[in-house]
Amino acid sequence: MDTADNADSPDAAQTADELRELLQDAAREFPAYVQSALSRTARIHPDAEATSTLPLELPEHGSGRTGVWRDIRAALDAATNTWNPRFLYKLYAGPTPVGVLSEALLGLLNNNAHVFGASPAGALIEQAVGRRLCELAGMPPGAAGLTFPGGSYANLHALVAARNTRFPECHEGGLWALAEKSVRPVMFTSAHAHYSLVKGAVAAGLGTRGVVCVPTDTEGRMDARALRVLVERHVRQGDSPFFVNATAGTTVLGAFDPLAQVADVCDEYGLWLHIDGSWGGPLLLFGQHPPVPVGRVHSLTINPHKLLGVPLHCSFLLVRQGLPALRSALALGAQYLYHTDDQDEEGEGGACDFGDATLGCGRRPDAVKLWLVWRYHGTQYLRARVHRARDLALGFARMVQARDGLGAGVWRLVAEPQGTTVCFWHVPQHLIALHGSAGSAEQPERWWGSVASSVCRRVNASGGALIDYATMERFGAPPEYAAEELPCFFRIPFNNPVVTEHTQRDLLDLIEQTAAELESLDLI
């Protein structure tokens, strides 16, 4: 085919013109949306009318350029507004402007990063970005990082790689090969770890009974002493411990497990140490808070789409032993796809065919998004962004404490923030008088829980902000580690650089006012 003739064909010109017209429309519509989304009067959550009028029918004949922008505006109206500083709901926020551009670039390229030939630029970028992240994590030369569609999938791959590394017979014989030898593999993770670790254990064939949940201290960190006791106990019982997950930034409290102490246990018993840094990983790598145990971590998950402003999804799994560890655990060498006689940029056949190092096949070159954001802003910006999020959390915690005892009721932290999440209770004064006790953060009253959940639902329904509440178990002192479920509390993550102290004060005022309204209506 004559490439030049094809480029000059009417179809090619029409395609380019159509894209140009749509992008010209987008250049007008998208910035206008962002400007509106950032305004003080913008809704954060859509109302029922916006969602009910979303055009969901799939027509026989398309609506064309005019109709598509009607549809896009309807989708924007019915979507959650993540750009606004009052979106303080989940562990992500609106992307950076260059992040939006990076997402558009992936759509433009439409490359598949499973084999080098299908995405050479994406493969080289993924390789370079992964190596740089490994360097920041203190991993040695030869370490590598791959992208996955979310931290849950990155954690699953770490678990399966660890299982097949410790029990290579699983690659061919599956769990039957272990059962024949009466081998019972078990893994360990904090009781406050993300549920993806337990789901991963189910997918990897360990089942929920193959997961040992380690108690935490009162600050939500894994108790390393309890970990050692539990590992020793399972070894005596004839089980085969092989994997420990330490969390850097738990989903609720944002707690950081004591990485060095956990690494001590893993070194002593020869266990694979994985760090789930889906939330707090950027604090480890760009904020050195806390330091990563150099040379002692086998794998680490980090989600740049959370604290670093990269569009969803962008998740990396960093592996100390590099791609050979993933390939030896997972690869099948399907020759119809992975042609090891082809040469890539490293002069090694198949070295950049990343699909064979994963459980899947098709892969978006999501590393391009972090690469472009990083190239555009630089490392200093990423460090500053992480440090500012940490400062916002610390400042907000002080605001909460300063309100306690001012006559508007109880304001108590659940725990001191270790990362960029602040968890706290607020209880109106009238409720305290009604129940005759104010309680304390160490011994919160059960009835405190009705306030956070009721206030969040009312605030979120108003569209004025989007905030969340949570609960969790708190463990007592060893050796009993008696667990009690805490009453619901407010959980506010800080990862959006447009949040200010003014935003934070307004939020606390809104919570206080909403609680008073609910109290006056006898709804709490």
Short mmCIF file of C-alpha atoms in Angstrom, two decimals:
data_model
loop_
_atom_site.label_atom_id
_atom_site.label_comp_id
_atom_site.label_asym_id
_atom_site.label_seq_id
_atom_site.Cartn_x
_atom_site.Cartn_y
_atom_site.Cartn_z
CA MET A 1 0.00 0.00 0.00
CA ASP A 2 1.26 3.46 -0.88
CA THR A 3 1.36 5.30 2.43
CA ALA A 4 1.49 8.72 0.82
CA ASP A 5 -1.54 7.98 -1.37
CA ASN A 6 -3.43 6.67 1.65
CA ALA A 7 -2.64 9.82 3.68
CA ASP A 8 -4.06 11.96 0.85
CA SER A 9 -7.23 9.91 0.47
CA PRO A 10 -10.61 11.55 1.11
CA ASP A 11 -11.23 9.21 4.05
CA ALA A 12 -7.94 10.21 5.74
CA ALA A 13 -8.63 13.90 5.26
CA GLN A 14 -12.18 13.50 6.54
CA THR A 15 -10.95 11.62 9.64
CA ALA A 16 -8.39 14.30 10.46
CA ASP A 17 -10.94 17.07 9.90
CA GLU A 18 -13.52 15.34 12.08
CA LEU A 19 -10.98 14.97 14.88
CA ARG A 20 -9.93 18.61 14.50
CA GLU A 21 -13.52 19.81 14.77
CA LEU A 22 -14.24 17.67 17.82
CA LEU A 23 -11.04 18.80 19.55
CA GLN A 24 -11.87 22.43 18.77
CA ASP A 25 -15.21 21.88 20.46
CA ALA A 26 -13.45 20.18 23.37
CA ALA A 27 -11.02 23.09 23.69
CA ARG A 28 -14.02 25.32 24.32
CA GLU A 29 -16.23 22.97 26.35
CA PHE A 30 -13.75 21.25 28.68
CA PRO A 31 -12.03 24.33 30.15
CA ALA A 32 -15.47 25.91 30.64
CA TYR A 33 -16.53 22.81 32.57
CA VAL A 34 -13.44 22.92 34.78
CA GLN A 35 -13.90 26.63 35.48
CA SER A 36 -17.51 26.00 36.48
CA ALA A 37 -16.56 22.91 38.49
CA LEU A 38 -14.07 24.92 40.54
CA SER A 39 -16.52 27.68 41.46
CA ARG A 40 -17.70 28.13 45.04
CA THR A 41 -21.31 27.50 44.02
CA ALA A 42 -20.67 24.33 42.01
CA ARG A 43 -22.48 21.14 42.97
CA ILE A 44 -20.16 18.32 43.93
CA HIS A 45 -22.72 15.55 43.54
CA PRO A 46 -25.47 15.64 40.89
CA ASP A 47 -29.12 15.96 41.79
CA ALA A 48 -31.76 13.43 40.81
CA GLU A 49 -32.88 15.45 37.78
CA ALA A 50 -29.42 15.36 36.22
CA THR A 51 -29.09 11.60 36.55
CA SER A 52 -32.68 10.91 35.46
CA THR A 53 -32.27 12.89 32.22
CA LEU A 54 -29.02 11.20 31.19
CA PRO A 55 -29.62 9.88 27.63
CA LEU A 56 -29.13 6.13 27.96
CA GLU A 57 -30.85 4.93 24.77
CA LEU A 58 -28.53 3.59 22.06
CA PRO A 59 -29.94 4.90 18.76
CA GLU A 60 -30.09 3.20 15.39
CA HIS A 61 -28.73 6.34 13.75
CA GLY A 62 -26.10 8.51 15.43
CA SER A 63 -26.64 12.11 16.50
CA GLY A 64 -23.41 13.44 15.02
CA ARG A 65 -21.25 16.33 16.19
CA THR A 66 -24.08 18.45 17.57
CA GLY A 67 -25.73 15.58 19.37
CA VAL A 68 -22.52 14.25 20.88
CA TRP A 69 -21.93 17.51 22.73
CA ARG A 70 -25.46 17.41 24.10
CA ASP A 71 -24.65 13.94 25.38
CA ILE A 72 -21.30 15.01 26.82
CA ARG A 73 -22.87 17.97 28.64
CA ALA A 74 -25.52 15.64 30.05
CA ALA A 75 -22.79 13.28 31.27
CA LEU A 76 -20.89 16.17 32.85
CA ASP A 77 -24.04 17.31 34.64
CA ALA A 78 -24.70 13.79 35.95
CA ALA A 79 -21.13 13.13 37.06
CA THR A 80 -19.43 13.67 40.39
CA ASN A 81 -17.34 16.84 40.39
CA THR A 82 -13.84 15.77 41.46
CA TRP A 83 -12.15 19.07 40.52
CA ASN A 84 -13.68 21.13 43.30
CA PRO A 85 -11.85 21.40 46.66
CA ARG A 86 -15.08 20.31 48.37
CA PHE A 87 -14.71 16.85 46.85
CA LEU A 88 -13.19 15.20 49.93
CA TYR A 89 -14.83 11.81 49.52
CA LYS A 90 -12.40 9.18 48.28
CA LEU A 91 -8.65 8.77 47.87
CA TYR A 92 -8.32 10.65 44.58
CA ALA A 93 -9.33 14.01 43.15
CA GLY A 94 -9.42 15.88 39.86
CA PRO A 95 -6.36 15.33 37.67
CA THR A 96 -3.82 17.93 36.67
CA PRO A 97 -4.52 19.65 33.32
CA VAL A 98 -1.56 17.89 31.74
CA GLY A 99 -2.99 14.66 33.13
CA VAL A 100 -6.10 15.22 31.01
CA LEU A 101 -3.78 15.71 28.03
CA SER A 102 -2.01 12.44 28.84
CA GLU A 103 -5.32 10.58 28.82
CA ALA A 104 -6.13 12.10 25.43
CA LEU A 105 -2.72 10.99 24.15
CA LEU A 106 -3.47 7.38 25.07
CA GLY A 107 -6.78 7.59 23.24
CA LEU A 108 -5.05 9.07 20.21
CA LEU A 109 -2.39 6.35 20.10
CA ASN A 110 -4.70 3.46 21.04
CA ASN A 111 -1.62 1.27 21.59
CA ASN A 112 -1.66 -2.05 23.44
CA ALA A 113 1.27 -2.49 25.80
CA HIS A 114 1.29 -6.30 25.87
CA VAL A 115 4.09 -6.70 23.29
CA PHE A 116 6.83 -4.28 22.32
CA GLY A 117 5.84 -4.14 18.67
CA ALA A 118 2.32 -2.95 19.53
CA SER A 119 3.49 -0.14 21.81
CA PRO A 120 7.21 0.63 21.52
CA ALA A 121 6.95 4.12 23.00
CA GLY A 122 4.70 2.89 25.79
CA ALA A 123 7.04 -0.02 26.60
CA LEU A 124 10.15 2.15 26.79
CA ILE A 125 8.35 4.76 28.89
CA GLU A 126 6.95 2.09 31.24
CA GLN A 127 10.39 0.58 31.62
CA ALA A 128 12.04 3.95 32.37
CA VAL A 129 9.36 5.18 34.79
CA GLY A 130 9.26 1.83 36.57
CA ARG A 131 13.02 1.84 37.04
CA ARG A 132 12.99 5.38 38.42
CA LEU A 133 10.24 4.49 40.91
CA CYS A 134 12.28 1.45 41.98
CA GLU A 135 15.29 3.71 42.57
CA LEU A 136 13.18 5.98 44.77
CA ALA A 137 12.03 2.89 46.68
CA GLY A 138 15.65 1.90 47.35
CA MET A 139 15.50 -1.20 45.15
CA PRO A 140 18.70 -2.42 43.45
CA PRO A 141 19.58 -2.30 39.74
CA GLY A 142 17.54 -4.91 37.92
CA ALA A 143 14.37 -4.06 39.80
CA ALA A 144 11.40 -3.22 37.59
CA GLY A 145 7.93 -1.74 37.71
CA LEU A 146 4.84 -2.56 35.66
CA THR A 147 1.48 -0.83 35.50
CA PHE A 148 -1.80 -2.47 36.45
CA PRO A 149 -5.43 -1.31 36.31
CA GLY A 150 -5.59 -0.41 40.00
CA GLY A 151 -3.80 -1.22 43.22
CA SER A 152 -5.94 -4.31 43.84
CA TYR A 153 -4.59 -5.98 40.70
CA ALA A 154 -1.04 -4.95 41.55
CA ASN A 155 -1.43 -6.54 45.00
CA LEU A 156 -2.86 -9.70 43.44
CA HIS A 157 0.15 -10.03 41.14
CA ALA A 158 2.55 -9.57 44.05
CA LEU A 159 0.76 -12.32 45.96
CA VAL A 160 0.72 -14.77 43.04
CA ALA A 161 4.37 -14.05 42.25
CA ALA A 162 5.29 -14.67 45.89
CA ARG A 163 3.27 -17.89 45.98
CA ASN A 164 4.80 -19.30 42.80
CA THR A 165 8.28 -18.22 43.83
CA ARG A 166 8.02 -20.01 47.17
CA PHE A 167 6.03 -22.93 45.72
CA PRO A 168 7.12 -23.22 42.05
CA GLU A 169 5.16 -26.45 41.69
CA CYS A 170 1.99 -24.34 41.76
CA HIS A 171 2.74 -23.04 38.26
CA GLU A 172 1.97 -26.45 36.77
CA GLY A 173 0.30 -28.47 39.51
CA GLY A 174 -1.70 -25.71 41.17
CA LEU A 175 -2.76 -26.11 44.77
CA TRP A 176 -3.19 -29.85 44.17
CA ALA A 177 0.61 -30.08 44.13
CA LEU A 178 0.72 -28.56 47.61
CA ALA A 179 -2.16 -30.62 48.94
CA GLU A 180 -0.37 -33.82 47.89
CA LYS A 181 2.47 -32.80 50.21
CA SER A 182 0.13 -31.51 52.93
CA VAL A 183 1.54 -28.01 52.49
CA ARG A 184 -0.75 -25.24 53.76
CA PRO A 185 0.43 -21.81 52.54
CA VAL A 186 -0.57 -18.85 54.70
CA MET A 187 -0.13 -15.10 54.32
CA PHE A 188 -0.21 -12.30 56.88
CA THR A 189 -1.61 -8.80 56.69
CA SER A 190 -2.81 -6.10 59.03
CA ALA A 191 -6.41 -6.31 60.22
CA HIS A 192 -6.80 -2.81 58.74
CA ALA A 193 -5.36 -3.69 55.33
CA HIS A 194 -7.34 -3.15 52.13
CA TYR A 195 -9.80 -5.91 51.31
CA SER A 196 -8.00 -6.55 48.02
CA LEU A 197 -5.44 -8.59 49.95
CA VAL A 198 -8.09 -11.02 51.16
CA LYS A 199 -9.75 -11.07 47.74
CA GLY A 200 -6.36 -11.77 46.22
CA ALA A 201 -5.92 -14.70 48.60
CA VAL A 202 -9.27 -16.10 47.42
CA ALA A 203 -8.23 -15.69 43.77
CA ALA A 204 -4.82 -17.27 44.48
CA GLY A 205 -6.46 -20.33 46.02
CA LEU A 206 -5.50 -19.70 49.64
CA GLY A 207 -9.06 -18.89 50.65
CA THR A 208 -9.97 -16.60 53.48
CA ARG A 209 -8.67 -19.15 55.98
CA GLY A 210 -5.25 -18.78 54.41
CA VAL A 211 -5.13 -15.14 55.51
CA VAL A 212 -3.94 -14.31 59.02
CA CYS A 213 -5.06 -10.83 60.09
CA VAL A 214 -2.57 -9.27 62.48
CA PRO A 215 -3.88 -6.95 65.22
CA THR A 216 -2.90 -3.29 65.15
CA ASP A 217 -1.90 -0.83 67.83
CA THR A 218 -4.22 1.98 68.89
CA GLU A 219 -2.91 4.12 66.01
CA GLY A 220 -3.91 1.50 63.41
CA ARG A 221 -0.40 0.18 62.68
CA MET A 222 0.34 -3.52 62.45
CA ASP A 223 1.74 -4.80 65.74
CA ALA A 224 5.07 -6.33 64.71
CA ARG A 225 5.25 -8.29 67.98
CA ALA A 226 1.92 -9.90 67.22
CA LEU A 227 3.12 -10.66 63.68
CA ARG A 228 6.12 -12.56 65.05
CA VAL A 229 3.96 -14.51 67.50
CA LEU A 230 1.48 -15.45 64.76
CA VAL A 231 4.18 -16.51 62.29
CA GLU A 232 5.81 -18.68 64.95
CA ARG A 233 2.44 -20.20 65.85
CA HIS A 234 1.63 -21.16 62.27
CA VAL A 235 5.09 -22.63 61.74
CA ARG A 236 4.56 -24.82 64.85
CA GLN A 237 1.17 -25.86 63.49
CA GLY A 238 2.83 -27.14 60.33
CA ASP A 239 1.65 -24.32 58.06
CA SER A 240 3.93 -22.66 55.50
CA PRO A 241 4.05 -18.87 55.92
CA PHE A 242 5.34 -17.23 52.73
CA PHE A 243 3.99 -13.66 52.37
CA VAL A 244 3.52 -10.58 54.54
CA ASN A 245 1.70 -7.47 53.41
CA ALA A 246 2.57 -4.24 55.18
CA THR A 247 0.40 -1.23 54.44
CA ALA A 248 1.71 2.27 53.82
CA GLY A 249 -1.41 4.35 54.30
CA THR A 250 -4.38 2.23 55.36
CA THR A 251 -7.69 2.97 53.64
CA VAL A 252 -9.43 4.31 56.74
CA LEU A 253 -6.90 5.87 59.12
CA GLY A 254 -4.06 6.30 56.64
CA ALA A 255 -1.80 4.40 59.05
CA PHE A 256 1.72 3.25 58.16
CA ASP A 257 2.76 -0.16 59.43
CA PRO A 258 6.24 -0.24 61.09
CA LEU A 259 8.08 -1.28 57.95
CA ALA A 260 11.52 -1.91 59.46
CA GLN A 261 10.12 -4.07 62.27
CA VAL A 262 7.94 -6.03 59.86
CA ALA A 263 11.00 -6.51 57.63
CA ASP A 264 12.88 -7.98 60.60
CA VAL A 265 10.26 -10.72 60.93
CA CYS A 266 10.27 -11.38 57.18
CA ASP A 267 14.08 -11.63 57.10
CA GLU A 268 14.10 -14.06 60.01
CA TYR A 269 11.54 -16.41 58.48
CA GLY A 270 12.35 -15.94 54.80
CA LEU A 271 9.02 -14.34 53.91
CA TRP A 272 8.19 -12.20 50.88
CA LEU A 273 7.59 -8.64 52.10
CA HIS A 274 5.09 -6.66 50.06
CA ILE A 275 4.14 -3.06 50.80
CA ASP A 276 0.71 -1.94 49.73
CA GLY A 277 1.40 1.74 49.18
CA SER A 278 -1.68 2.32 47.03
CA TRP A 279 -2.57 5.35 49.16
CA GLY A 280 0.60 6.32 51.01
CA GLY A 281 3.21 5.14 48.51
CA PRO A 282 3.93 8.67 47.20
CA LEU A 283 4.74 9.70 50.79
CA LEU A 284 7.31 6.89 50.90
CA LEU A 285 8.91 7.64 47.55
CA PHE A 286 8.59 11.41 47.26
CA GLY A 287 8.24 12.44 50.89
CA GLN A 288 10.55 9.90 52.60
CA HIS A 289 7.81 9.47 55.20
CA PRO A 290 8.60 6.97 56.60
CA PRO A 291 11.77 5.60 54.99
CA VAL A 292 11.53 2.35 53.03
CA PRO A 293 13.73 -0.49 54.44
CA VAL A 294 16.34 -0.49 51.67
CA GLY A 295 17.00 -3.84 50.06
CA ARG A 296 14.47 -5.68 52.21
CA VAL A 297 11.22 -5.16 50.32
CA HIS A 298 10.32 -7.67 47.61
CA SER A 299 7.47 -5.68 46.05
CA LEU A 300 5.61 -2.41 46.46
CA THR A 301 2.33 -1.07 45.06
CA ILE A 302 1.95 2.65 44.38
CA ASN A 303 -0.99 4.50 42.80
CA PRO A 304 0.05 7.79 41.16
CA HIS A 305 -3.63 8.39 40.37
CA LYS A 306 -4.21 9.17 44.03
CA LEU A 307 -1.75 11.62 45.58
CA LEU A 308 0.09 12.63 42.39
CA GLY A 309 -2.80 13.94 40.28
CA VAL A 310 -2.47 11.42 37.44
CA PRO A 311 -5.81 10.38 35.87
CA LEU A 312 -7.38 7.07 36.85
CA HIS A 313 -6.04 4.44 36.51
CA CYS A 314 -2.29 4.58 36.98
CA SER A 315 -0.94 1.93 39.35
CA PHE A 316 2.53 0.41 39.51
CA LEU A 317 3.83 -2.79 41.04
CA LEU A 318 7.56 -2.49 41.78
CA VAL A 319 9.45 -5.78 42.08
CA ARG A 320 12.94 -6.04 43.56
CA GLN A 321 13.88 -9.10 41.49
CA GLY A 322 12.56 -7.46 38.33
CA LEU A 323 10.54 -8.92 35.51
CA PRO A 324 12.20 -12.37 35.75
CA ALA A 325 10.41 -12.86 39.09
CA LEU A 326 7.05 -12.11 37.51
CA ARG A 327 7.75 -14.11 34.35
CA SER A 328 8.98 -17.19 36.17
CA ALA A 329 5.82 -17.10 38.27
CA LEU A 330 3.29 -16.24 35.57
CA ALA A 331 4.59 -16.61 32.01
CA LEU A 332 3.25 -19.21 29.62
CA GLY A 333 5.28 -18.12 26.59
CA ALA A 334 2.39 -18.18 24.13
CA GLN A 335 4.37 -18.18 20.88
CA TYR A 336 1.47 -16.93 18.78
CA LEU A 337 1.80 -13.61 20.67
CA TYR A 338 5.20 -13.43 22.34
CA HIS A 339 7.84 -13.88 19.63
CA THR A 340 11.07 -14.23 21.56
CA ASP A 341 13.09 -14.20 18.32
CA ASP A 342 12.01 -10.57 17.73
CA GLN A 343 14.49 -7.95 18.88
CA ASP A 344 13.43 -5.05 21.06
CA GLU A 345 15.34 -1.92 22.01
CA GLU A 346 17.40 -3.85 24.57
CA GLY A 347 18.56 -6.35 21.97
CA GLU A 348 16.84 -9.13 23.87
CA GLY A 349 13.92 -10.92 22.32
CA GLY A 350 10.71 -10.41 24.30
CA ALA A 351 12.29 -8.42 27.14
CA CYS A 352 9.74 -5.64 26.68
CA ASP A 353 6.79 -7.93 26.04
CA PHE A 354 5.26 -7.07 29.38
CA GLY A 355 1.99 -8.92 28.89
CA ASP A 356 3.64 -12.27 29.59
CA ALA A 357 4.64 -11.00 33.05
CA THR A 358 0.99 -10.47 34.02
CA LEU A 359 -2.17 -12.53 34.43
CA GLY A 360 -3.80 -10.71 31.52
CA CYS A 361 -3.06 -9.86 27.94
CA GLY A 362 -4.23 -6.47 26.67
CA ARG A 363 -2.75 -3.56 28.63
CA ARG A 364 -3.09 0.21 28.42
CA PRO A 365 0.28 1.98 28.44
CA ASP A 366 -0.75 3.85 31.59
CA ALA A 367 2.85 4.70 32.45
CA VAL A 368 2.63 7.35 29.72
CA LYS A 369 0.30 9.34 31.98
CA LEU A 370 2.74 9.52 34.89
CA TRP A 371 5.63 10.09 32.46
CA LEU A 372 3.94 13.11 30.87
CA VAL A 373 2.89 14.61 34.23
CA TRP A 374 6.42 14.04 35.57
CA ARG A 375 8.09 15.52 32.48
CA TYR A 376 5.76 18.53 32.53
CA HIS A 377 6.00 19.34 36.26
CA GLY A 378 9.26 17.74 37.39
CA THR A 379 10.20 15.85 40.53
CA GLN A 380 10.14 19.00 42.66
CA TYR A 381 6.43 19.46 41.92
CA LEU A 382 5.63 15.87 42.90
CA ARG A 383 7.56 16.26 46.16
CA ALA A 384 5.89 19.60 46.89
CA ARG A 385 2.44 18.19 46.14
CA VAL A 386 2.96 15.30 48.56
CA HIS A 387 4.37 17.55 51.29
CA ARG A 388 1.49 20.00 50.90
CA ALA A 389 -1.08 17.21 51.25
CA ARG A 390 0.65 16.14 54.45
CA ASP A 391 0.68 19.72 55.75
CA LEU A 392 -3.02 20.11 54.95
CA ALA A 393 -3.83 16.98 56.96
CA LEU A 394 -1.79 18.12 59.96
CA GLY A 395 -3.32 21.60 59.84
CA PHE A 396 -6.84 20.20 59.60
CA ALA A 397 -6.24 17.92 62.57
CA ARG A 398 -5.21 20.96 64.62
CA MET A 399 -8.40 22.76 63.52
CA VAL A 400 -10.51 19.85 64.73
CA GLN A 401 -8.77 19.81 68.10
CA ALA A 402 -9.07 23.59 68.47
CA ARG A 403 -12.87 23.37 68.19
CA ASP A 404 -13.21 20.97 71.08
CA GLY A 405 -14.51 22.69 74.19
CA LEU A 406 -15.75 25.85 72.44
CA GLY A 407 -19.38 25.14 73.28
CA ALA A 408 -20.46 23.46 70.05
CA GLY A 409 -19.97 19.95 71.35
CA VAL A 410 -17.23 17.34 71.11
CA TRP A 411 -14.53 17.38 68.42
CA ARG A 412 -12.13 14.45 68.85
CA LEU A 413 -9.50 12.86 66.61
CA VAL A 414 -9.75 9.10 66.23
CA ALA A 415 -5.95 9.05 65.91
CA GLU A 416 -3.18 11.45 65.01
CA PRO A 417 -2.84 11.56 61.20
CA GLN A 418 0.16 9.59 59.98
CA GLY A 419 -0.32 10.48 56.36
CA THR A 420 -2.87 12.65 54.57
CA THR A 421 -6.12 11.33 56.09
CA VAL A 422 -7.85 12.85 59.12
CA CYS A 423 -10.47 10.86 61.05
CA PHE A 424 -12.54 12.48 63.80
CA TRP A 425 -15.83 12.62 65.67
CA HIS A 426 -18.15 15.57 66.17
CA VAL A 427 -21.03 15.36 68.65
CA PRO A 428 -23.39 18.34 69.24
CA GLN A 429 -23.68 19.69 72.77
CA HIS A 430 -27.39 18.86 73.04
CA LEU A 431 -26.72 15.15 72.49
CA ILE A 432 -24.06 15.19 75.16
CA ALA A 433 -26.52 16.75 77.61
CA LEU A 434 -29.19 14.25 76.57
CA HIS A 435 -26.94 11.25 77.21
CA GLY A 436 -25.25 12.78 80.23
CA SER A 437 -21.71 11.94 79.10
CA ALA A 438 -19.22 13.38 76.64
CA GLY A 439 -17.07 10.25 76.43
CA SER A 440 -13.50 10.43 75.15
CA ALA A 441 -11.47 9.47 72.10
CA GLU A 442 -10.12 6.51 74.13
CA GLN A 443 -13.63 5.43 75.14
CA PRO A 444 -16.07 6.83 72.57
CA GLU A 445 -19.76 6.38 73.19
CA ARG A 446 -21.68 4.11 70.80
CA TRP A 447 -24.24 6.83 70.08
CA TRP A 448 -21.55 9.09 68.62
CA GLY A 449 -21.75 7.06 65.41
CA SER A 450 -25.17 8.33 64.35
CA VAL A 451 -23.82 11.86 63.86
CA ALA A 452 -21.16 11.20 61.22
CA SER A 453 -23.30 8.96 59.02
CA SER A 454 -26.34 11.26 59.21
CA VAL A 455 -24.34 14.44 58.56
CA CYS A 456 -22.54 12.90 55.58
CA ARG A 457 -25.77 11.76 53.96
CA ARG A 458 -27.38 15.20 54.38
CA VAL A 459 -24.32 17.14 53.18
CA ASN A 460 -23.82 14.87 50.18
CA ALA A 461 -27.48 15.05 49.18
CA SER A 462 -27.29 18.84 49.20
CA GLY A 463 -24.53 18.78 46.59
CA GLY A 464 -22.52 21.34 48.56
CA ALA A 465 -19.72 18.92 49.37
CA LEU A 466 -18.95 15.23 49.17
CA ILE A 467 -17.52 13.70 52.35
CA ASP A 468 -17.37 10.24 53.84
CA TYR A 469 -17.55 8.35 57.10
CA ALA A 470 -16.10 5.04 58.21
CA THR A 471 -15.71 2.67 61.11
CA MET A 472 -13.13 0.07 62.09
CA GLU A 473 -11.99 -2.25 64.84
CA ARG A 474 -9.61 -0.98 67.48
CA PHE A 475 -7.48 -3.53 69.32
CA GLY A 476 -6.59 -3.60 72.97
CA ALA A 477 -3.25 -4.40 74.58
CA PRO A 478 -1.43 -7.70 74.08
CA PRO A 479 -1.65 -10.58 74.59
CA GLU A 480 -5.46 -10.59 74.34
CA TYR A 481 -5.77 -7.85 71.66
CA ALA A 482 -9.46 -7.54 72.48
CA ALA A 483 -11.19 -5.86 69.54
CA GLU A 484 -13.98 -3.31 69.68
CA GLU A 485 -15.75 -1.68 66.77
CA LEU A 486 -15.55 2.08 66.94
CA PRO A 487 -18.64 4.22 66.30
CA CYS A 488 -18.78 5.85 62.84
CA PHE A 489 -16.50 8.83 62.37
CA PHE A 490 -15.71 11.36 59.66
CA ARG A 491 -12.88 10.36 57.30
CA ILE A 492 -11.41 13.23 55.24
CA PRO A 493 -8.54 12.56 52.80
CA PHE A 494 -6.38 15.41 51.50
CA ASN A 495 -4.88 15.00 48.04
CA ASN A 496 -6.27 17.93 46.04
CA PRO A 497 -3.85 20.89 45.74
CA VAL A 498 -6.71 23.40 45.37
CA VAL A 499 -7.83 22.73 48.95
CA THR A 500 -7.00 25.66 51.26
CA GLU A 501 -7.32 26.44 54.95
CA HIS A 502 -10.45 28.36 54.02
CA THR A 503 -11.87 25.17 52.46
CA GLN A 504 -11.11 23.28 55.64
CA ARG A 505 -12.71 25.86 57.96
CA ASP A 506 -15.80 25.97 55.74
CA LEU A 507 -16.05 22.19 55.92
CA LEU A 508 -15.94 22.12 59.71
CA ASP A 509 -18.54 24.90 59.82
CA LEU A 510 -20.74 22.91 57.43
CA ILE A 511 -20.46 19.77 59.57
CA GLU A 512 -21.31 21.72 62.71
CA GLN A 513 -24.27 23.50 61.09
CA THR A 514 -25.64 20.31 59.55
CA ALA A 515 -25.39 18.45 62.85
CA ALA A 516 -27.30 21.28 64.54
CA GLU A 517 -30.01 21.14 61.84
CA LEU A 518 -30.42 17.39 62.24
CA GLU A 519 -30.52 17.80 66.00
CA SER A 520 -33.28 20.42 65.76
CA LEU A 521 -35.30 18.03 63.59
CA ASP A 522 -34.76 15.12 66.02
CA LEU A 523 -32.99 13.20 63.26
CA ILE A 524 -29.98 12.36 65.40
#
